XYZ file of C-alpha atoms in Angstrom:
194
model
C -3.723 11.677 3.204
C -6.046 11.208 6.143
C -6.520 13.158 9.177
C -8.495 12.250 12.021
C -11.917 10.933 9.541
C -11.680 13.478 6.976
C -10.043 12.127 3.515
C -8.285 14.510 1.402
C -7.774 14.170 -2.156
C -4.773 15.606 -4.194
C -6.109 15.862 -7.454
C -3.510 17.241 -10.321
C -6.029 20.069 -11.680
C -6.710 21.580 -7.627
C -3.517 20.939 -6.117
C 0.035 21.206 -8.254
C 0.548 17.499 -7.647
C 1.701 15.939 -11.035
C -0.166 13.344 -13.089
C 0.871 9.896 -13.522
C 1.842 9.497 -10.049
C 3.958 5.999 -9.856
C 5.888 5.758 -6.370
C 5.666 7.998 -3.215
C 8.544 7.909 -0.826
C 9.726 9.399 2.352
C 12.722 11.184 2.258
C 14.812 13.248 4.951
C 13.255 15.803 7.949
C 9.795 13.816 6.827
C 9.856 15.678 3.279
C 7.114 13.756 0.792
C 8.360 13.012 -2.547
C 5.789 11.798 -5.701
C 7.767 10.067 -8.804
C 5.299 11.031 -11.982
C 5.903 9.200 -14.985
C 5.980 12.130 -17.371
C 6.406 14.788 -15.179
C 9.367 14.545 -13.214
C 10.318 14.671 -9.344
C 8.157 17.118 -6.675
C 8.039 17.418 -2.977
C 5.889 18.342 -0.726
C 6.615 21.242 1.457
C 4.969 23.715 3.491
C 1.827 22.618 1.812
C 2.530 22.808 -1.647
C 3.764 20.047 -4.041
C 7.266 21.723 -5.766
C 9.484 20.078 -7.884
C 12.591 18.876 -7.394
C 15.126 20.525 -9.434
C 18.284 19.204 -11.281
C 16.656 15.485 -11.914
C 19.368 14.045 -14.884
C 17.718 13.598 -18.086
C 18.738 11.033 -20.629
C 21.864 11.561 -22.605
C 19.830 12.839 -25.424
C 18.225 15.722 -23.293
C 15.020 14.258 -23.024
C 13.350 13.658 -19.370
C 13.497 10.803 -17.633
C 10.754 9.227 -16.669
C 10.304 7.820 -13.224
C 8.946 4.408 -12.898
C 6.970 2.696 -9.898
C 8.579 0.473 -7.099
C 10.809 3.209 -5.292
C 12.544 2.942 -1.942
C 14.723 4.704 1.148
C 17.385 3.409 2.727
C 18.223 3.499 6.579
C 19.273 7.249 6.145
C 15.711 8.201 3.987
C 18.192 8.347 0.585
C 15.374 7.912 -1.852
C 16.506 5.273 -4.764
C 14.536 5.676 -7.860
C 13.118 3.608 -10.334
C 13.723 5.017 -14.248
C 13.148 4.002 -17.749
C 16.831 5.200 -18.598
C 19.202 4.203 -15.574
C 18.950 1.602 -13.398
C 18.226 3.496 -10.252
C 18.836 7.442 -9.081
C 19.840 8.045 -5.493
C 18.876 10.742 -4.155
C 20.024 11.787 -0.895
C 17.831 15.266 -0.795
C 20.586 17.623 -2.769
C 22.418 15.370 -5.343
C 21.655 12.945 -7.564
C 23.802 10.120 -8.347
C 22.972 7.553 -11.402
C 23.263 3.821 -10.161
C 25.296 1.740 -11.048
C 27.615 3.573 -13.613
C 26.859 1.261 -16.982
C 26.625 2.036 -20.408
C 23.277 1.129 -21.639
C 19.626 2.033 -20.927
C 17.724 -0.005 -18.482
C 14.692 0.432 -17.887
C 13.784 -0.756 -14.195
C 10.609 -1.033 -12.141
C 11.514 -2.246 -8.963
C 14.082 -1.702 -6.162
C 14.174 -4.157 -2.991
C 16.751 -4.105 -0.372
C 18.451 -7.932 0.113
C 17.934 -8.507 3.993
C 20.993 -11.070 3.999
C 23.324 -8.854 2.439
C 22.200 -5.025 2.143
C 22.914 -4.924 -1.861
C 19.826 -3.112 -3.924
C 18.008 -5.808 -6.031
C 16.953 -4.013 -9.524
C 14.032 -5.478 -11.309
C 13.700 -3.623 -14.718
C 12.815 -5.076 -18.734
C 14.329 -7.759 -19.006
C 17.139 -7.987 -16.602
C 18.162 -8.177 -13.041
C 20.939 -6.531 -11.310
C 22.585 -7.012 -7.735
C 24.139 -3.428 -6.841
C 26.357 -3.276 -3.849
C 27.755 0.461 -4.650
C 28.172 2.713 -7.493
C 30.267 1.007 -9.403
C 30.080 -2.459 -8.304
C 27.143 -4.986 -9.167
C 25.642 -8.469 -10.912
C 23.475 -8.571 -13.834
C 21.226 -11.195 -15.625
C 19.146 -10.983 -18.479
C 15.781 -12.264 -17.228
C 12.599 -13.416 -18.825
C 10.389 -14.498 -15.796
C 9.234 -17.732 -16.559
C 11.124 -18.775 -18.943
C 9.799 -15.962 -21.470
C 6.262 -15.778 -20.533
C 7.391 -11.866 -19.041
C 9.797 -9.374 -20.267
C 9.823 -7.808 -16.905
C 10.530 -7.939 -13.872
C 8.100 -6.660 -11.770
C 8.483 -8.116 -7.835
C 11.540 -9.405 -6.670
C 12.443 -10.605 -2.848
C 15.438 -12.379 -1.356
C 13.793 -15.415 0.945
C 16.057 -16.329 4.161
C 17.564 -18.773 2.189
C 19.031 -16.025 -0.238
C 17.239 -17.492 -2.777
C 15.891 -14.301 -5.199
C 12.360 -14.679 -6.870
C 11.650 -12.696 -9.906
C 8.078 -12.344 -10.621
C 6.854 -10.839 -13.920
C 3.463 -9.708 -15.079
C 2.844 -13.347 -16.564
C 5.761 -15.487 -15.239
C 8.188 -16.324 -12.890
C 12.051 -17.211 -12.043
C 13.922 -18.393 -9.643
C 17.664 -17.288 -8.808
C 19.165 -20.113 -6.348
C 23.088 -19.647 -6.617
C 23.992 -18.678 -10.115
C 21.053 -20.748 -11.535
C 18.190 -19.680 -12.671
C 14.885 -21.925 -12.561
C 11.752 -20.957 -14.446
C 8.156 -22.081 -13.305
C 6.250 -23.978 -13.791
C 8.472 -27.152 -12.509
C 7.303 -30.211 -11.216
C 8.028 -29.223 -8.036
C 6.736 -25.710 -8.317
C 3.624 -25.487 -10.666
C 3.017 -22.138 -10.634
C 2.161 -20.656 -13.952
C 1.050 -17.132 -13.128
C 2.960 -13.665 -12.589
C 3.876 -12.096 -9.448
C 3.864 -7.888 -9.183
C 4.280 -6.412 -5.572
């Protein structure tokens, strides 16, 4: 946090804020909110880091752990990233697990498709297109044709053509096909994380 040339650090032992710190996102009326790994949901307020109450936890009653790669949407929803469901919305009171499935996936990444508003989902090894709730795509993905077991950055291109980059690899989604580099045309053989 900066203000004016002063630099303040929020250290977990000083300050309340939780360790393992993976995504920071802007909610609504400006609130802060800090995703820990381990630790759960908090927000900042009046000064103080708090946590947010009533996060789900897996169906087993354990925590779930919140993973990097968070967003808002146009209305400061948060959408988190988990290593149980695909993504939480959280719209400052509720939470709502998205999309409604059946098994664990653990994701890393949310992006917002400019050509058609649905949530991209990058998580281990899959991909899913969400357009609500209860309605979405998915793919099991291996960027680069194995090299990664995760999907780590993901972006629609103007073409709606959806790149999947991995920590070692990466995949193309043009259409329902999926094309792993290196190609001939493409001969990139490294990941891409953003």
């Amino acid at each position: 946090r900066t203000n004016s040339l002063a630099v303040v650090n929020y250290l977990p032992e000083k300050g309340g804020l939780n360790a393992n710190i993976w995504s920071i996102t802007e909610g609504k009326h400006g609130v802060m909110y800090f995703s820990s790994y381990f630790d759960g949901l908090q927000q900042y307020t009046n000064g103080r880091f708090e946590p947010v109450k009533n996060l789900p936890k897996q169906p087993n009653g354990k925590p779930v752990f919140l993973a990097m790669g968070s967003i808002v949407d146009e209305e400061n929803n948060l959408y988190l990233t988990t290593a149980q469901y695909p993504m939480l919305k959280y719209d400052g009171h509720v939470f709502t697990v998205m999309p409604k499935i059946n098994q664990p996936i653990s994701t890393f990444i949310i992006r917002k498709n400019r050509n058609d508003g649905s949530l991209l989902i990058g998580g281990n090894n899959y991909f899913l297109r969400v357009k609500n709730e209860t309605t979405f795509d998915s793919m099991r993905v291996l960027p680069g044709n194995g090299k990664s077991g995760v999907v780590t950055g993901i972006e629609a291109d103007k073409h709606n053509r959806i790149w999947l980059g991995g920590f070692n690899g990466m995949s193309l989604l043009q259409n329902d096909s999926l094309i792993h580099f290196p190609t001939k045309e493409f001969p990139f053989e490294y990941g891409g994380n953003t």
